PDB file of C-alpha atoms and ligand atoms in Angstrom:
ATOM      1  CA  MET X   1     -38.124 -15.723   5.262  1.00 59.00           C
ATOM      2  CA  ALA X   2     -39.921 -17.973   7.770  1.00 70.00           C
ATOM      3  CA  ASN X   3     -37.882 -18.469  11.176  1.00 85.00           C
ATOM      4  CA  SER X   4     -36.595 -22.168  11.412  1.00 94.00           C
ATOM      5  CA  LYS X   5     -35.510 -23.829  14.408  1.00 97.00           C
ATOM      6  CA  TYR X   6     -32.058 -23.616  13.148  1.00 96.00           C
ATOM      7  CA  GLU X   7     -31.996 -19.751  12.883  1.00 96.00           C
ATOM      8  CA  TYR X   8     -30.597 -19.588  16.536  1.00 96.00           C
ATOM      9  CA  VAL X   9     -27.257 -20.370  15.153  1.00 96.00           C
ATOM     10  CA  LYS X  10     -26.898 -16.769  13.977  1.00 95.00           C
ATOM     11  CA  LEU X  11     -26.276 -15.871  17.671  1.00 96.00           C
ATOM     12  CA  PHE X  12     -22.809 -17.354  17.236  1.00 97.00           C
ATOM     13  CA  GLU X  13     -21.673 -14.591  14.923  1.00 95.00           C
ATOM     14  CA  GLN X  14     -19.577 -12.132  16.673  1.00 95.00           C
ATOM     15  CA  PRO X  15     -19.651  -8.434  15.814  1.00 96.00           C
ATOM     16  CA  ASP X  16     -16.328  -7.151  14.401  1.00 98.00           C
ATOM     17  CA  GLN X  17     -16.873  -3.423  13.475  1.00 98.00           C
ATOM     18  CA  LEU X  18     -13.989  -1.294  13.249  1.00 98.00           C
ATOM     19  CA  LEU X  19     -14.040   1.619  15.696  1.00 98.00           C
ATOM     20  CA  PRO X  20     -16.308   4.358  14.276  1.00 97.00           C
ATOM     21  CA  ASN X  21     -14.610   7.848  13.085  1.00 97.00           C
ATOM     22  CA  THR X  22     -10.961   6.259  12.896  1.00 98.00           C
ATOM     23  CA  TRP X  23      -8.678   5.873   9.972  1.00 98.00           C
ATOM     24  CA  ALA X  24      -8.594   2.093   9.011  1.00 98.00           C
ATOM     25  CA  VAL X  25      -5.895   0.539   7.189  1.00 98.00           C
ATOM     26  CA  VAL X  26      -6.018  -2.776   5.595  1.00 98.00           C
ATOM     27  CA  ARG X  27      -2.424  -4.302   4.949  1.00 98.00           C
ATOM     28  CA  ILE X  28      -2.038  -7.328   2.715  1.00 98.00           C
ATOM     29  CA  ASP X  29       1.123  -9.199   2.490  1.00 98.00           C
ATOM     30  CA  GLY X  30       2.113 -12.122   0.087  1.00 98.00           C
ATOM     31  CA  ARG X  31       2.345 -15.470   1.637  1.00 98.00           C
ATOM     32  CA  GLY X  32       5.799 -17.108   1.389  1.00 98.00           C
ATOM     33  CA  PHE X  33       6.848 -14.587  -1.259  1.00 98.00           C
ATOM     34  CA  THR X  34      10.350 -15.347  -0.384  1.00 98.00           C
ATOM     35  CA  LYS X  35       9.860 -18.866  -2.013  1.00 98.00           C
ATOM     36  CA  PHE X  36       7.480 -17.433  -4.616  1.00 98.00           C
ATOM     37  CA  ALA X  37      10.356 -14.865  -5.753  1.00 98.00           C
ATOM     38  CA  ASN X  38      12.844 -17.768  -6.061  1.00 98.00           C
ATOM     39  CA  LYS X  39      10.198 -20.083  -8.045  1.00 98.00           C
ATOM     40  CA  TYR X  40       9.636 -17.283 -10.643  1.00 98.00           C
ATOM     41  CA  ASN X  41      13.470 -16.100 -10.641  1.00 98.00           C
ATOM     42  CA  PHE X  42      12.587 -12.327  -9.531  1.00 98.00           C
ATOM     43  CA  GLU X  43      15.461 -10.353 -10.207  1.00 98.00           C
ATOM     44  CA  LYS X  44      17.246  -9.311  -6.938  1.00 98.00           C
ATOM     45  CA  PRO X  45      16.872  -6.977  -5.176  1.00 97.00           C
ATOM     46  CA  ASN X  46      14.133  -5.602  -7.229  1.00 98.00           C
ATOM     47  CA  ASP X  47      12.211  -7.169 -10.014  1.00 98.00           C
ATOM     48  CA  LYS X  48      10.381  -4.220 -11.937  1.00 98.00           C
ATOM     49  CA  ARG X  49       7.806  -6.574 -13.434  1.00 98.00           C
ATOM     50  CA  ALA X  50       6.811  -7.964  -9.969  1.00 98.00           C
ATOM     51  CA  LEU X  51       6.249  -4.385  -8.549  1.00 98.00           C
ATOM     52  CA  ASP X  52       4.412  -3.288 -11.588  1.00 98.00           C
ATOM     53  CA  LEU X  53       2.057  -6.226 -11.090  1.00 98.00           C
ATOM     54  CA  MET X  54       1.554  -5.520  -7.488  1.00 99.00           C
ATOM     55  CA  ASN X  55       0.863  -1.826  -8.454  1.00 98.00           C
ATOM     56  CA  ALA X  56      -1.600  -2.978 -11.265  1.00 98.00           C
ATOM     57  CA  ALA X  57      -3.572  -5.032  -8.976  1.00 99.00           C
ATOM     58  CA  ALA X  58      -3.714  -2.423  -6.124  1.00 99.00           C
ATOM     59  CA  ARG X  59      -4.987   0.053  -8.827  1.00 98.00           C
ATOM     60  CA  GLN X  60      -7.730  -2.285  -9.668  1.00 98.00           C
ATOM     61  CA  VAL X  61      -8.717  -2.496  -5.824  1.00 98.00           C
ATOM     62  CA  LEU X  62      -9.172   1.215  -5.703  1.00 97.00           C
ATOM     63  CA  VAL X  63     -11.078   1.304  -8.836  1.00 97.00           C
ATOM     64  CA  GLU X  64     -13.363  -1.331  -7.487  1.00 97.00           C
ATOM     65  CA  LEU X  65     -13.604  -0.040  -4.109  1.00 97.00           C
ATOM     66  CA  PRO X  66     -14.139   3.859  -4.459  1.00 94.00           C
ATOM     67  CA  ASP X  67     -14.232   4.022  -0.435  1.00 95.00           C
ATOM     68  CA  ILE X  68     -10.302   3.543  -0.382  1.00 97.00           C
ATOM     69  CA  THR X  69      -8.663   6.974  -0.157  1.00 96.00           C
ATOM     70  CA  ILE X  70      -4.978   5.910  -0.956  1.00 98.00           C
ATOM     71  CA  ALA X  71      -2.825   2.934  -0.866  1.00 98.00           C
ATOM     72  CA  TYR X  72       0.944   2.430  -0.293  1.00 99.00           C
ATOM     73  CA  GLY X  73       3.058  -0.617  -1.465  1.00 98.00           C
ATOM     74  CA  VAL X  74       6.397  -2.071  -1.304  1.00 98.00           C
ATOM     75  CA  SER X  75       7.804  -5.440  -1.789  1.00 98.00           C
ATOM     76  CA  ASP X  76       5.092  -7.937  -1.469  1.00 98.00           C
ATOM     77  CA  GLU X  77       2.907  -5.774   0.854  1.00 98.00           C
ATOM     78  CA  TYR X  78       0.020  -3.147   0.141  1.00 99.00           C
ATOM     79  CA  SER X  79      -1.471  -0.777   2.678  1.00 99.00           C
ATOM     80  CA  PHE X  80      -5.128   0.327   1.904  1.00 98.00           C
ATOM     81  CA  VAL X  81      -6.585   3.189   3.690  1.00 98.00           C
ATOM     82  CA  LEU X  82     -10.208   3.767   4.265  1.00 98.00           C
ATOM     83  CA  HIS X  83     -11.164   7.323   5.287  1.00 96.00           C
ATOM     84  CA  LYS X  84     -12.375   7.758   8.964  1.00 96.00           C
ATOM     85  CA  THR X  85     -15.897   8.430   7.749  1.00 95.00           C
ATOM     86  CA  CYS X  86     -16.172   5.378   5.552  1.00 96.00           C
ATOM     87  CA  THR X  87     -19.158   3.177   6.330  1.00 96.00           C
ATOM     88  CA  LEU X  88     -18.888   0.443   3.538  1.00 97.00           C
ATOM     89  CA  PHE X  89     -19.923  -2.967   4.947  1.00 98.00           C
ATOM     90  CA  GLU X  90     -20.885  -1.279   8.193  1.00 98.00           C
ATOM     91  CA  ARG X  91     -17.076  -1.138   8.824  1.00 98.00           C
ATOM     92  CA  ARG X  92     -17.226  -4.800   9.672  1.00 98.00           C
ATOM     93  CA  ALA X  93     -13.459  -5.903   9.752  1.00 98.00           C
ATOM     94  CA  SER X  94     -13.848  -9.367   8.451  1.00 98.00           C
ATOM     95  CA  LYS X  95     -15.879  -8.129   5.281  1.00 98.00           C
ATOM     96  CA  LEU X  96     -13.463  -5.293   4.531  1.00 98.00           C
ATOM     97  CA  VAL X  97     -10.350  -7.265   4.873  1.00 98.00           C
ATOM     98  CA  SER X  98     -11.566 -10.417   2.996  1.00 98.00           C
ATOM     99  CA  THR X  99     -12.977  -8.202   0.022  1.00 98.00           C
ATOM    100  CA  ILE X 100      -9.813  -6.401  -0.339  1.00 99.00           C
ATOM    101  CA  VAL X 101      -7.511  -9.562  -0.150  1.00 99.00           C
ATOM    102  CA  SER X 102      -9.503 -11.311  -2.623  1.00 98.00           C
ATOM    103  CA  THR X 103      -9.887  -8.568  -5.018  1.00 98.00           C
ATOM    104  CA  PHE X 104      -6.210  -8.004  -4.853  1.00 99.00           C
ATOM    105  CA  THR X 105      -5.449 -11.621  -5.282  1.00 99.00           C
ATOM    106  CA  ALA X 106      -7.852 -12.156  -8.110  1.00 98.00           C
ATOM    107  CA  TYR X 107      -6.107  -9.277  -9.998  1.00 98.00           C
ATOM    108  CA  TYR X 108      -2.712 -10.416  -9.258  1.00 99.00           C
ATOM    109  CA  ILE X 109      -3.368 -13.768 -10.856  1.00 98.00           C
ATOM    110  CA  PHE X 110      -5.578 -12.259 -13.703  1.00 98.00           C
ATOM    111  CA  LEU X 111      -2.881  -9.587 -14.564  1.00 98.00           C
ATOM    112  CA  TRP X 112       0.277 -12.055 -14.062  1.00 98.00           C
ATOM    113  CA  SER X 113       0.590 -12.887 -17.730  1.00 98.00           C
ATOM    114  CA  THR X 114       0.744  -9.298 -18.612  1.00 98.00           C
ATOM    115  CA  TYR X 115       3.747  -8.780 -16.558  1.00 98.00           C
ATOM    116  CA  PHE X 116       5.231 -12.342 -17.054  1.00 98.00           C
ATOM    117  CA  PRO X 117       4.179 -13.127 -20.577  1.00 98.00           C
ATOM    118  CA  GLU X 118       7.003 -15.899 -20.907  1.00 97.00           C
ATOM    119  CA  THR X 119       6.336 -17.624 -17.380  1.00 97.00           C
ATOM    120  CA  PRO X 120       2.891 -19.149 -16.912  1.00 97.00           C
ATOM    121  CA  LEU X 121       1.608 -19.364 -13.246  1.00 98.00           C
ATOM    122  CA  THR X 122       1.625 -22.748 -11.978  1.00 97.00           C
ATOM    123  CA  ALA X 123       0.256 -24.248  -8.477  1.00 97.00           C
ATOM    124  CA  PRO X 124       0.804 -23.343  -5.532  1.00 96.00           C
ATOM    125  CA  LEU X 125      -0.913 -20.029  -6.700  1.00 98.00           C
ATOM    126  CA  PRO X 126      -0.029 -16.906  -4.978  1.00 98.00           C
ATOM    127  CA  SER X 127      -2.067 -15.649  -1.941  1.00 98.00           C
ATOM    128  CA  PHE X 128      -2.223 -12.943   0.311  1.00 98.00           C
ATOM    129  CA  ASP X 129      -2.857 -12.398   3.952  1.00 98.00           C
ATOM    130  CA  GLY X 130      -4.760  -9.332   5.456  1.00 98.00           C
ATOM    131  CA  ARG X 131      -5.396  -7.373   8.724  1.00 98.00           C
ATOM    132  CA  ALA X 132      -7.055  -4.349   9.731  1.00 98.00           C
ATOM    133  CA  VAL X 133      -5.647  -1.660  12.121  1.00 98.00           C
ATOM    134  CA  CYS X 134      -7.432   1.626  13.114  1.00 98.00           C
ATOM    135  CA  TYR X 135      -5.633   4.790  13.710  1.00 98.00           C
ATOM    136  CA  PRO X 136      -7.660   7.597  15.915  1.00 98.00           C
ATOM    137  CA  SER X 137      -5.771  10.542  14.562  1.00 97.00           C
ATOM    138  CA  LEU X 138      -4.637  11.919  11.296  1.00 97.00           C
ATOM    139  CA  GLN X 139      -1.099  12.107  12.915  1.00 98.00           C
ATOM    140  CA  ASN X 140      -1.205   8.446  13.727  1.00 98.00           C
ATOM    141  CA  LEU X 141      -2.246   7.768  10.130  1.00 98.00           C
ATOM    142  CA  ARG X 142       0.502   9.730   8.697  1.00 98.00           C
ATOM    143  CA  ASP X 143       3.064   8.190  11.060  1.00 98.00           C
ATOM    144  CA  TYR X 144       1.800   4.667   9.917  1.00 98.00           C
ATOM    145  CA  MET X 145       2.333   5.710   6.091  1.00 98.00           C
ATOM    146  CA  SER X 146       5.647   7.422   7.200  1.00 98.00           C
ATOM    147  CA  TRP X 147       6.662   3.911   8.803  1.00 98.00           C
ATOM    148  CA  ARG X 148       6.183   1.910   5.766  1.00 98.00           C
ATOM    149  CA  GLN X 149       8.037   4.409   3.611  1.00 98.00           C
ATOM    150  CA  VAL X 150      11.004   4.463   6.012  1.00 98.00           C
ATOM    151  CA  ASP X 151      10.909   0.755   5.953  1.00 98.00           C
ATOM    152  CA  CYS X 152      11.103   0.752   2.157  1.00 98.00           C
ATOM    153  CA  HIS X 153      13.951   2.991   2.220  1.00 98.00           C
ATOM    154  CA  ILE X 154      15.982   1.155   4.826  1.00 98.00           C
ATOM    155  CA  ASN X 155      15.455  -2.224   3.138  1.00 98.00           C
ATOM    156  CA  ASN X 156      16.184  -0.874  -0.431  1.00 98.00           C
ATOM    157  CA  LEU X 157      19.401   0.771   0.602  1.00 98.00           C
ATOM    158  CA  TYR X 158      20.536  -2.533   2.498  1.00 98.00           C
ATOM    159  CA  ASN X 159      19.489  -4.724  -0.287  1.00 98.00           C
ATOM    160  CA  THR X 160      20.970  -2.642  -3.190  1.00 98.00           C
ATOM    161  CA  THR X 161      24.272  -2.656  -1.251  1.00 98.00           C
ATOM    162  CA  PHE X 162      24.071  -6.570  -0.382  1.00 98.00           C
ATOM    163  CA  TRP X 163      23.465  -7.458  -3.949  1.00 98.00           C
ATOM    164  CA  ALA X 164      26.147  -5.143  -5.399  1.00 98.00           C
ATOM    165  CA  LEU X 165      28.616  -6.704  -3.338  1.00 98.00           C
ATOM    166  CA  ILE X 166      27.603 -10.076  -4.671  1.00 98.00           C
ATOM    167  CA  GLN X 167      26.643  -9.429  -8.154  1.00 98.00           C
ATOM    168  CA  LEU X 168      29.399  -6.845  -8.927  1.00 98.00           C
ATOM    169  CA  GLY X 169      31.855  -7.494  -5.984  1.00 98.00           C
ATOM    170  CA  GLY X 170      31.697 -11.344  -6.382  1.00 98.00           C
ATOM    171  CA  MET X 171      31.128 -11.721  -2.490  1.00 98.00           C
ATOM    172  CA  SER X 172      29.220 -14.767  -1.050  1.00 98.00           C
ATOM    173  CA  SER X 173      26.027 -13.772   0.682  1.00 97.00           C
ATOM    174  CA  THR X 174      27.698 -14.537   4.116  1.00 98.00           C
ATOM    175  CA  GLU X 175      30.658 -12.298   3.195  1.00 98.00           C
ATOM    176  CA  ALA X 176      28.201  -9.621   2.052  1.00 98.00           C
ATOM    177  CA  GLY X 177      26.222  -9.804   5.241  1.00 98.00           C
ATOM    178  CA  GLU X 178      29.164  -9.607   7.373  1.00 98.00           C
ATOM    179  CA  LYS X 179      30.555  -6.505   5.557  1.00 98.00           C
ATOM    180  CA  LEU X 180      27.182  -4.569   6.117  1.00 98.00           C
ATOM    181  CA  ASN X 181      26.946  -5.695   9.645  1.00 98.00           C
ATOM    182  CA  GLY X 182      26.710  -2.579  11.969  1.00 97.00           C
ATOM    183  CA  THR X 183      26.879  -0.140   8.996  1.00 98.00           C
ATOM    184  CA  PHE X 184      24.724   3.072   8.843  1.00 98.00           C
ATOM    185  CA  SER X 185      23.040   4.370   5.731  1.00 98.00           C
ATOM    186  CA  LYS X 186      25.953   6.928   5.194  1.00 98.00           C
ATOM    187  CA  ASP X 187      28.413   3.926   5.085  1.00 98.00           C
ATOM    188  CA  LYS X 188      26.129   2.243   2.461  1.00 98.00           C
ATOM    189  CA  ASN X 189      25.928   5.140   0.309  1.00 98.00           C
ATOM    190  CA  GLU X 190      29.781   5.462   0.399  1.00 98.00           C
ATOM    191  CA  LEU X 191      30.404   1.950  -0.240  1.00 98.00           C
ATOM    192  CA  LEU X 192      28.167   1.817  -3.275  1.00 98.00           C
ATOM    193  CA  TYR X 193      29.836   4.918  -4.618  1.00 98.00           C
ATOM    194  CA  SER X 194      33.344   4.257  -4.096  1.00 98.00           C
ATOM    195  CA  GLN X 195      33.424   0.511  -4.918  1.00 98.00           C
ATOM    196  CA  PHE X 196      30.591   0.287  -7.624  1.00 98.00           C
ATOM    197  CA  ASN X 197      30.394   3.968  -8.766  1.00 98.00           C
ATOM    198  CA  ILE X 198      26.538   3.686  -7.870  1.00 98.00           C
ATOM    199  CA  ASN X 199      24.865   6.883  -6.601  1.00 98.00           C
ATOM    200  CA  TYR X 200      22.024   5.662  -4.579  1.00 98.00           C
ATOM    201  CA  ASN X 201      20.118   8.934  -5.339  1.00 98.00           C
ATOM    202  CA  ASN X 202      19.908   8.027  -8.977  1.00 98.00           C
ATOM    203  CA  GLU X 203      18.447   4.664  -8.349  1.00 98.00           C
ATOM    204  CA  PRO X 204      14.848   4.444  -9.789  1.00 98.00           C
ATOM    205  CA  GLU X 205      12.294   6.253  -7.529  1.00 98.00           C
ATOM    206  CA  ILE X 206       9.688   3.126  -7.545  1.00 98.00           C
ATOM    207  CA  TYR X 207      12.612   1.308  -5.604  1.00 98.00           C
ATOM    208  CA  LYS X 208      13.625   4.081  -3.250  1.00 98.00           C
ATOM    209  CA  LYS X 209      10.212   5.258  -2.482  1.00 98.00           C
ATOM    210  CA  GLY X 210       7.703   2.624  -3.148  1.00 98.00           C
ATOM    211  CA  SER X 211       4.298   3.209  -4.749  1.00 99.00           C
ATOM    212  CA  VAL X 212       1.402   5.334  -3.876  1.00 98.00           C
ATOM    213  CA  VAL X 213      -2.094   4.729  -5.683  1.00 98.00           C
ATOM    214  CA  PHE X 214      -4.616   7.408  -5.408  1.00 97.00           C
ATOM    215  CA  ARG X 215      -7.299   9.460  -7.104  1.00 95.00           C
ATOM    216  CA  ASP X 216      -6.110  12.452  -8.895  1.00 92.00           C
ATOM    217  CA  TYR X 217      -7.806  15.635  -9.363  1.00 84.00           C
ATOM    218  CA  GLU X 218      -6.041  19.125  -9.864  1.00 76.00           C
ATOM    219  CA  LEU X 219      -2.869  19.597  -7.821  1.00 75.00           C
ATOM    220  CA  VAL X 220      -3.208  22.742  -5.058  1.00 75.00           C
ATOM    221  CA  GLU X 221      -0.174  25.038  -5.550  1.00 75.00           C
ATOM    222  CA  PRO X 222       1.997  25.023  -2.478  1.00 71.00           C
ATOM    223  CA  GLY X 223       1.041  27.667  -0.049  1.00 63.00           C
ATOM    224  CA  THR X 224      -2.471  28.151  -1.211  1.00 60.00           C
ATOM    225  CA  HIS X 225      -4.012  25.213   0.375  1.00 49.00           C
ATOM    226  CA  ASN X 226      -6.470  24.969   3.294  1.00 46.00           C
ATOM    227  CA  THR X 227      -4.687  22.362   5.231  1.00 43.00           C
ATOM    228  CA  ALA X 228      -6.892  19.330   6.022  1.00 41.00           C
ATOM    229  CA  SER X 229      -7.586  19.761   9.586  1.00 43.00           C
ATOM    230  CA  GLU X 230      -7.313  17.073  12.038  1.00 43.00           C
ATOM    231  CA  GLY X 231     -10.801  16.513  11.549  1.00 45.00           C
ATOM    232  CA  GLU X 232     -14.326  17.360  12.945  1.00 40.00           C
ATOM    233  CA  SER X 233     -15.215  16.098  16.330  1.00 41.00           C
ATOM    234  CA  ILE X 234     -17.848  13.408  16.607  1.00 37.00           C
ATOM    235  CA  ALA X 235     -20.252  15.961  17.680  1.00 39.00           C
ATOM    236  CA  GLU X 236     -19.617  17.994  14.651  1.00 42.00           C
ATOM    237  CA  LEU X 237     -20.044  14.924  12.416  1.00 42.00           C
ATOM    238  CA  ALA X 238     -23.233  14.317  14.128  1.00 41.00           C
ATOM    239  CA  ALA X 239     -24.334  17.927  13.808  1.00 41.00           C
ATOM    240  CA  GLN X 240     -23.757  17.811   9.958  1.00 52.00           C
ATOM    241  CA  PRO X 241     -24.654  14.573   8.629  1.00 57.00           C
ATOM    242  CA  GLN X 242     -24.008  14.026   4.950  1.00 68.00           C
ATOM    243  CA  SER X 243     -27.297  13.572   3.096  1.00 77.00           C
ATOM    244  CA  LYS X 244     -27.361  10.343   1.214  1.00 79.00           C
ATOM    245  CA  THR X 245     -27.409  12.039  -2.148  1.00 83.00           C
ATOM    246  CA  GLN X 246     -24.162  13.833  -1.042  1.00 77.00           C
ATOM    247  CA  VAL X 247     -22.540  10.473  -0.281  1.00 73.00           C
ATOM    248  CA  ASP X 248     -23.907   9.024  -3.558  1.00 80.00           C
ATOM    249  CA  ASN X 249     -22.497  11.974  -5.425  1.00 80.00           C
ATOM    250  CA  ASP X 250     -19.076  11.853  -3.693  1.00 77.00           C
ATOM    251  CA  ARG X 251     -18.865   8.151  -4.583  1.00 77.00           C
ATOM    252  CA  LYS X 252     -19.751   8.872  -8.223  1.00 81.00           C
ATOM    253  CA  ARG X 253     -17.223  11.716  -8.378  1.00 81.00           C
ATOM    254  CA  ARG X 254     -14.578   9.134  -6.823  1.00 82.00           C
ATOM    255  CA  THR X 255     -15.470   6.453  -9.410  1.00 81.00           C
ATOM    256  CA  LYS X 256     -14.880   8.694 -12.363  1.00 83.00           C
ATOM    257  CA  ALA X 257     -11.566   9.905 -11.188  1.00 87.00           C
ATOM    258  CA  ARG X 258      -8.230   8.806 -12.654  1.00 93.00           C
ATOM    259  CA  VAL X 259      -6.500   6.095 -10.240  1.00 96.00           C
ATOM    260  CA  VAL X 260      -2.839   6.957 -10.655  1.00 97.00           C
ATOM    261  CA  ILE X 261       0.379   5.188  -9.348  1.00 98.00           C
ATOM    262  CA  GLU X 262       3.280   7.588  -8.149  1.00 98.00           C
ATOM    263  CA  HIS X 263       6.553   7.052  -6.486  1.00 98.00           C
ATOM    264  CA  LEU X 264       6.615   9.973  -4.145  1.00 98.00           C
ATOM    265  CA  ASP X 265       7.673  11.189  -0.639  1.00 98.00           C
ATOM    266  CA  ILE X 266       4.531  10.612   1.415  1.00 98.00           C
ATOM    267  CA  ILE X 267       6.411  11.589   4.791  1.00 98.00           C
ATOM    268  CA  ARG X 268       6.704  15.277   4.169  1.00 98.00           C
ATOM    269  CA  ASP X 269       3.637  17.433   4.395  1.00 98.00           C
ATOM    270  CA  ASP X 270       3.985  18.372   0.622  1.00 97.00           C
ATOM    271  CA  PHE X 271       2.357  15.380  -0.989  1.00 98.00           C
ATOM    272  CA  TRP X 272      -0.724  15.805   1.376  1.00 97.00           C
ATOM    273  CA  ASP X 273      -0.882  19.678   1.261  1.00 96.00           C
ATOM    274  CA  ARG X 274      -1.010  19.358  -2.540  1.00 96.00           C
ATOM    275  CA  ARG X 275      -3.782  16.939  -2.525  1.00 95.00           C
ATOM    276  CA  PRO X 276      -6.241  17.939   0.317  1.00 93.00           C
ATOM    277  CA  TRP X 277      -9.023  15.857  -0.897  1.00 92.00           C
ATOM    278  CA  LEU X 278      -7.083  12.687   0.331  1.00 94.00           C
ATOM    279  CA  LEU X 279      -7.549  13.426   3.897  1.00 93.00           C
ATOM    280  CA  SER X 280     -10.675  15.790   3.772  1.00 89.00           C
ATOM    281  CA  ASN X 281     -13.953  13.990   3.768  1.00 66.00           C
ATOM    282  CA  LYS X 282     -14.671  15.418   0.111  1.00 59.00           C
ATOM    283  CA  PRO X 283     -14.144  12.680  -2.542  1.00 51.00           C
TER     284      PRO X 283
HETATM  285  P1  DGT O 301       5.345 -14.250   4.964  1.00 77.42           P
HETATM  286  O1  DGT O 301       5.066 -12.930   4.484  1.00 77.42           O
HETATM  287  O2  DGT O 301       5.661 -14.515   6.409  1.00 77.42           O
HETATM  288  O3  DGT O 301       4.446 -15.447   4.502  1.00 77.42           O
HETATM  289  O4  DGT O 301       6.935 -14.620   4.263  1.00 77.42           O
HETATM  290  P2  DGT O 301       7.463 -13.930   3.029  1.00 77.42           P
HETATM  291  O5  DGT O 301       8.405 -14.787   2.480  1.00 77.42           O
HETATM  292  O6  DGT O 301       6.383 -13.468   2.096  1.00 77.42           O
HETATM  293  O7  DGT O 301       8.411 -12.553   3.677  1.00 77.42           O
HETATM  294  P3  DGT O 301       8.133 -11.054   3.720  1.00 77.42           P
HETATM  295  O8  DGT O 301       6.686 -10.703   3.388  1.00 77.42           O
HETATM  296  O9  DGT O 301       8.621 -10.667   4.924  1.00 77.42           O
HETATM  297  O10 DGT O 301       9.159 -10.663   2.604  1.00 77.42           O
HETATM  298  C1  DGT O 301       8.741 -10.357   1.253  1.00 77.42           C
HETATM  299  C2  DGT O 301       9.693 -11.429   0.541  1.00 77.42           C
HETATM  300  O11 DGT O 301       9.580 -11.184  -0.869  1.00 77.42           O
HETATM  301  C3  DGT O 301      11.221 -11.076   0.672  1.00 77.42           C
HETATM  302  O12 DGT O 301      11.870 -12.347   1.062  1.00 77.42           O
HETATM  303  C4  DGT O 301      11.599 -10.739  -0.807  1.00 77.42           C
HETATM  304  C5  DGT O 301      10.638 -11.066  -1.679  1.00 77.42           C
HETATM  305  N1  DGT O 301      10.536 -10.074  -2.710  1.00 77.42           N
HETATM  306  C6  DGT O 301       9.699  -9.214  -2.769  1.00 77.42           C
HETATM  307  N2  DGT O 301       9.629  -8.330  -3.874  1.00 77.42           N
HETATM  308  C7  DGT O 301      10.861  -8.845  -4.323  1.00 77.42           C
HETATM  309  C8  DGT O 301      11.576  -8.574  -5.581  1.00 77.42           C
HETATM  310  O13 DGT O 301      11.149  -7.476  -6.564  1.00 77.42           O
HETATM  311  N3  DGT O 301      12.610  -9.216  -6.009  1.00 77.42           N
HETATM  312  C9  DGT O 301      12.974 -10.388  -5.254  1.00 77.42           C
HETATM  313  N4  DGT O 301      14.006 -11.067  -5.655  1.00 77.42           N
HETATM  314  N5  DGT O 301      12.151 -10.691  -3.995  1.00 77.42           N
HETATM  315  C10 DGT O 301      11.226  -9.953  -3.822  1.00 77.42           C
HETATM  316 MG1   MG O 302       4.405 -11.454   6.639  1.00 77.42          MG
HETATM  317 MG1   MG O 303       5.256 -11.922   2.521  1.00 77.42          MG
HETATM  318 MG1   MG O 304       6.377  -8.539   2.861  1.00 77.42          MG
END
């Protein structure tokens, strides 16, 4: 292409590459979903159809972007993890975030009628924001994932109790809020059980734990695994570059794998120990 006098404008583009050799998380979140949930009469506190739709859209994101290792979703948000060795789009943040957000949004709208067959979508249509954050160590990444799952638990226990007080106990939302003010988890568990005969432990896993989306291969028996190490140093990575064929083969293997949706504890080691491929740099 011939140069033109206009081409200098390219100089205004700013680099925005994510730090190399770090775990990148792209978190998306529904815009104004409090209002959106009311508009479509989402059940309170949890609407199974809405969560299944979020999960189905997230699953398609993993199918279309084999570079994503794992994703975790709760409420109107989803976190997508890119392996620290990922070089997709030269790790340019804006390209990664915008591709993930638009792929997710496109599928959310495309799949809406499967999960809400009686309720056509009308404008304003759902949209999502997105951001990318880099975590330099595996511990930081694990802590990030744990943070989201703890948040899910705390919010769900609160919301389950809050809506039980209203829907089953006949309280107003102000009364329910006051009743729960200053209570601990133990108190909410007891309140649910003594007043409503609800054992929180028996609530559906999808509500208590959120959703994990990942590629499934063979499970590793506990105790026989090689723990995914904290990772190679930059020097080691530079010393053993993956050949292009290796990278292509790994991507092919990932593309063929089954992408599953589970509702498991991702805070404890067990989940990760049994699936060492998630954190190793193998597919
Ligand atoms: P934002 O993210 O700043 O644009 O504002 P929102 O309104 O999306 O707030 P956010 O993301 O902090 O909270 C998510 C909202 O979505 C929250 O108000 C509850 C609602 N939501 C998510 N899932 C469900 C559901 O299954 N049932 C109901 N009733 N509401 C839900
Ligand atoms: Mg938000
Ligand atoms: Mg939101
Ligand atoms: Mg949210």
